[in-house]
């Protein structure tokens, strides 16, 4: 597999800023959710996706398992959250007793690009890491250096 620079991953992630939040979509400028952003970056930096994710509910309280973590474990390279830096993926949850349900791309220390589906902001944004998030995993894209 060819190598890709983590700086290129950051540049590509920033190209998605402003993309509307749309559940289970993955089209730059057209719509995506947090999984769709990771999928779109995969296509841009690695090539065709190894598989499409299964359907998943838009509401966290309806998730039966951490589909996001299962998908990341299969296709991304697990790393320590302490080692994560620009161009890496963090996965998280916002409530203690819920499955992991959100993913972000780190772009610099404490800042990320992510598809935010909140009440007031519903698009891909760059900003600080979500303050209430519990980081449950960290990953690098295959071949990222």
mmCIF file of C-alpha atoms in Angstrom:
data_model
loop_
_atom_site.group_PDB
_atom_site.id
_atom_site.type_symbol
_atom_site.label_atom_id
_atom_site.label_comp_id
_atom_site.label_asym_id
_atom_site.label_seq_id
_atom_site.Cartn_x
_atom_site.Cartn_y
_atom_site.Cartn_z
ATOM 1 C CA UNK A 1 0.000 0.000 0.000
ATOM 2 C CA UNK A 2 1.271 3.470 -0.814
ATOM 3 C CA UNK A 3 1.884 5.893 1.993
ATOM 4 C CA UNK A 4 -0.103 9.069 2.471
ATOM 5 C CA UNK A 5 0.976 11.961 4.633
ATOM 6 C CA UNK A 6 -1.108 12.879 7.639
ATOM 7 C CA UNK A 7 -0.821 16.502 6.450
ATOM 8 C CA UNK A 8 -2.684 15.456 3.280
ATOM 9 C CA UNK A 9 -5.396 13.835 5.412
ATOM 10 C CA UNK A 10 -5.801 17.129 7.310
ATOM 11 C CA UNK A 11 -5.975 19.095 4.030
ATOM 12 C CA UNK A 12 -8.577 16.705 2.640
ATOM 13 C CA UNK A 13 -10.649 16.824 5.854
ATOM 14 C CA UNK A 14 -10.723 20.613 5.683
ATOM 15 C CA UNK A 15 -12.087 20.381 2.118
ATOM 16 C CA UNK A 16 -15.253 18.872 3.650
ATOM 17 C CA UNK A 17 -15.931 21.866 5.934
ATOM 18 C CA UNK A 18 -19.408 23.237 5.240
ATOM 19 C CA UNK A 19 -20.760 19.931 3.898
ATOM 20 C CA UNK A 20 -24.317 19.572 5.287
ATOM 21 C CA UNK A 21 -24.976 16.906 7.913
ATOM 22 C CA UNK A 22 -27.001 14.069 6.364
ATOM 23 C CA UNK A 23 -27.365 10.729 8.122
ATOM 24 C CA UNK A 24 -25.554 7.830 6.411
ATOM 25 C CA UNK A 25 -24.370 9.977 3.493
ATOM 26 C CA UNK A 26 -20.780 10.441 2.303
ATOM 27 C CA UNK A 27 -20.627 13.081 -0.434
ATOM 28 C CA UNK A 28 -18.300 16.066 -0.105
ATOM 29 C CA UNK A 29 -20.418 19.203 -0.430
ATOM 30 C CA UNK A 30 -23.601 17.134 -0.702
ATOM 31 C CA UNK A 31 -23.949 15.635 2.753
ATOM 32 C CA UNK A 32 -22.370 13.325 5.301
ATOM 33 C CA UNK A 33 -22.416 12.222 8.892
ATOM 34 C CA UNK A 34 -19.283 11.481 10.959
ATOM 35 C CA UNK A 35 -18.958 7.966 9.504
ATOM 36 C CA UNK A 36 -19.503 9.364 6.013
ATOM 37 C CA UNK A 37 -16.687 11.865 6.533
ATOM 38 C CA UNK A 38 -14.266 9.050 7.424
ATOM 39 C CA UNK A 39 -15.510 7.033 4.430
ATOM 40 C CA UNK A 40 -15.031 10.008 2.115
ATOM 41 C CA UNK A 41 -11.503 10.582 3.386
ATOM 42 C CA UNK A 42 -10.764 6.877 2.848
ATOM 43 C CA UNK A 43 -11.882 7.135 -0.788
ATOM 44 C CA UNK A 44 -9.822 10.295 -1.329
ATOM 45 C CA UNK A 45 -6.592 9.033 0.230
ATOM 46 C CA UNK A 46 -6.701 5.236 -0.128
ATOM 47 C CA UNK A 47 -9.206 4.350 -2.841
ATOM 48 C CA UNK A 48 -12.414 2.315 -2.969
ATOM 49 C CA UNK A 49 -14.003 1.467 0.361
ATOM 50 C CA UNK A 50 -13.585 -2.142 1.497
ATOM 51 C CA UNK A 51 -17.300 -2.329 2.343
ATOM 52 C CA UNK A 52 -20.278 -0.101 2.892
ATOM 53 C CA UNK A 53 -21.315 0.188 6.524
ATOM 54 C CA UNK A 54 -24.558 -1.512 7.479
ATOM 55 C CA UNK A 55 -27.584 0.699 8.104
ATOM 56 C CA UNK A 56 -27.472 2.310 11.529
ATOM 57 C CA UNK A 57 -29.975 4.454 13.419
ATOM 58 C CA UNK A 58 -29.524 8.205 13.643
ATOM 59 C CA UNK A 59 -30.448 8.195 17.340
ATOM 60 C CA UNK A 60 -27.769 7.044 19.784
ATOM 61 C CA UNK A 61 -30.367 5.536 22.113
ATOM 62 C CA UNK A 62 -31.322 3.088 19.344
ATOM 63 C CA UNK A 63 -27.788 1.770 18.762
ATOM 64 C CA UNK A 64 -27.409 -1.837 19.854
ATOM 65 C CA UNK A 65 -23.604 -1.919 19.577
ATOM 66 C CA UNK A 66 -20.733 0.274 18.607
ATOM 67 C CA UNK A 67 -20.896 -0.193 14.855
ATOM 68 C CA UNK A 68 -18.416 2.667 14.524
ATOM 69 C CA UNK A 69 -15.779 0.931 16.669
ATOM 70 C CA UNK A 70 -16.299 -2.401 14.906
ATOM 71 C CA UNK A 71 -15.815 -0.736 11.518
ATOM 72 C CA UNK A 72 -12.733 1.210 12.698
ATOM 73 C CA UNK A 73 -11.181 -1.914 14.222
ATOM 74 C CA UNK A 74 -11.499 -3.738 10.886
ATOM 75 C CA UNK A 75 -10.066 -1.077 8.585
ATOM 76 C CA UNK A 76 -8.069 1.506 10.526
ATOM 77 C CA UNK A 77 -4.879 1.009 12.551
ATOM 78 C CA UNK A 78 -5.496 1.244 16.322
ATOM 79 C CA UNK A 79 -3.155 3.591 18.181
ATOM 80 C CA UNK A 80 -2.992 4.971 21.684
ATOM 81 C CA UNK A 81 -5.108 8.075 22.220
ATOM 82 C CA UNK A 82 -1.977 9.651 23.709
ATOM 83 C CA UNK A 83 -0.147 9.093 20.392
ATOM 84 C CA UNK A 84 -2.937 10.528 18.228
ATOM 85 C CA UNK A 85 -2.044 13.629 16.268
ATOM 86 C CA UNK A 86 -3.076 15.574 13.186
ATOM 87 C CA UNK A 87 -4.537 13.275 10.531
ATOM 88 C CA UNK A 88 -5.637 10.604 13.007
ATOM 89 C CA UNK A 89 -9.190 9.569 13.902
ATOM 90 C CA UNK A 90 -10.658 9.720 17.399
ATOM 91 C CA UNK A 91 -13.886 7.898 18.241
ATOM 92 C CA UNK A 92 -15.983 8.902 21.228
ATOM 93 C CA UNK A 93 -19.256 8.926 23.055
ATOM 94 C CA UNK A 94 -21.043 11.635 25.000
ATOM 95 C CA UNK A 95 -22.831 9.550 27.641
ATOM 96 C CA UNK A 96 -21.186 6.903 29.791
ATOM 97 C CA UNK A 97 -23.624 4.079 29.130
ATOM 98 C CA UNK A 98 -23.907 4.496 25.347
ATOM 99 C CA UNK A 99 -21.917 2.883 22.545
ATOM 100 C CA UNK A 100 -19.197 4.836 20.777
ATOM 101 C CA UNK A 101 -21.090 6.973 18.261
ATOM 102 C CA UNK A 102 -18.980 9.873 16.994
ATOM 103 C CA UNK A 103 -15.718 10.211 15.040
ATOM 104 C CA UNK A 104 -13.471 13.187 14.363
ATOM 105 C CA UNK A 105 -10.265 13.888 12.440
ATOM 106 C CA UNK A 106 -7.619 15.636 14.508
ATOM 107 C CA UNK A 107 -6.204 18.642 12.650
ATOM 108 C CA UNK A 108 -3.985 20.058 15.405
ATOM 109 C CA UNK A 109 -3.661 19.682 19.168
ATOM 110 C CA UNK A 110 -7.146 19.892 20.675
ATOM 111 C CA UNK A 111 -8.853 20.722 17.335
ATOM 112 C CA UNK A 112 -10.743 18.550 14.904
ATOM 113 C CA UNK A 113 -12.869 18.411 11.777
ATOM 114 C CA UNK A 114 -16.113 16.488 12.190
ATOM 115 C CA UNK A 115 -19.664 16.203 10.910
ATOM 116 C CA UNK A 116 -21.792 17.732 13.632
ATOM 117 C CA UNK A 117 -25.490 16.949 13.718
ATOM 118 C CA UNK A 118 -26.467 19.117 16.660
ATOM 119 C CA UNK A 119 -29.576 21.196 17.149
ATOM 120 C CA UNK A 120 -28.083 24.457 15.877
ATOM 121 C CA UNK A 121 -25.122 23.346 13.748
ATOM 122 C CA UNK A 122 -25.685 20.607 11.175
ATOM 123 C CA UNK A 123 -22.613 20.474 8.956
ATOM 124 C CA UNK A 124 -18.926 19.578 8.847
ATOM 125 C CA UNK A 125 -17.026 22.025 11.025
ATOM 126 C CA UNK A 126 -13.547 22.647 12.395
ATOM 127 C CA UNK A 127 -13.295 23.463 16.067
ATOM 128 C CA UNK A 128 -12.179 22.281 19.481
ATOM 129 C CA UNK A 129 -12.689 18.675 20.477
ATOM 130 C CA UNK A 130 -16.227 18.274 21.817
ATOM 131 C CA UNK A 131 -15.892 19.168 25.522
ATOM 132 C CA UNK A 132 -18.161 16.459 26.949
ATOM 133 C CA UNK A 133 -16.717 13.657 24.846
ATOM 134 C CA UNK A 134 -15.170 10.518 26.280
ATOM 135 C CA UNK A 135 -12.550 9.307 23.803
ATOM 136 C CA UNK A 136 -12.980 5.558 23.438
ATOM 137 C CA UNK A 137 -10.430 4.872 20.700
ATOM 138 C CA UNK A 138 -7.840 6.333 18.353
ATOM 139 C CA UNK A 139 -6.812 5.196 14.887
ATOM 140 C CA UNK A 140 -4.581 6.023 11.938
ATOM 141 C CA UNK A 141 -5.504 5.443 8.315
ATOM 142 C CA UNK A 142 -3.533 2.526 6.816
ATOM 143 C CA UNK A 143 -0.264 3.745 5.328
ATOM 144 C CA UNK A 144 -0.519 7.184 6.959
ATOM 145 C CA UNK A 145 2.824 8.662 7.992
#
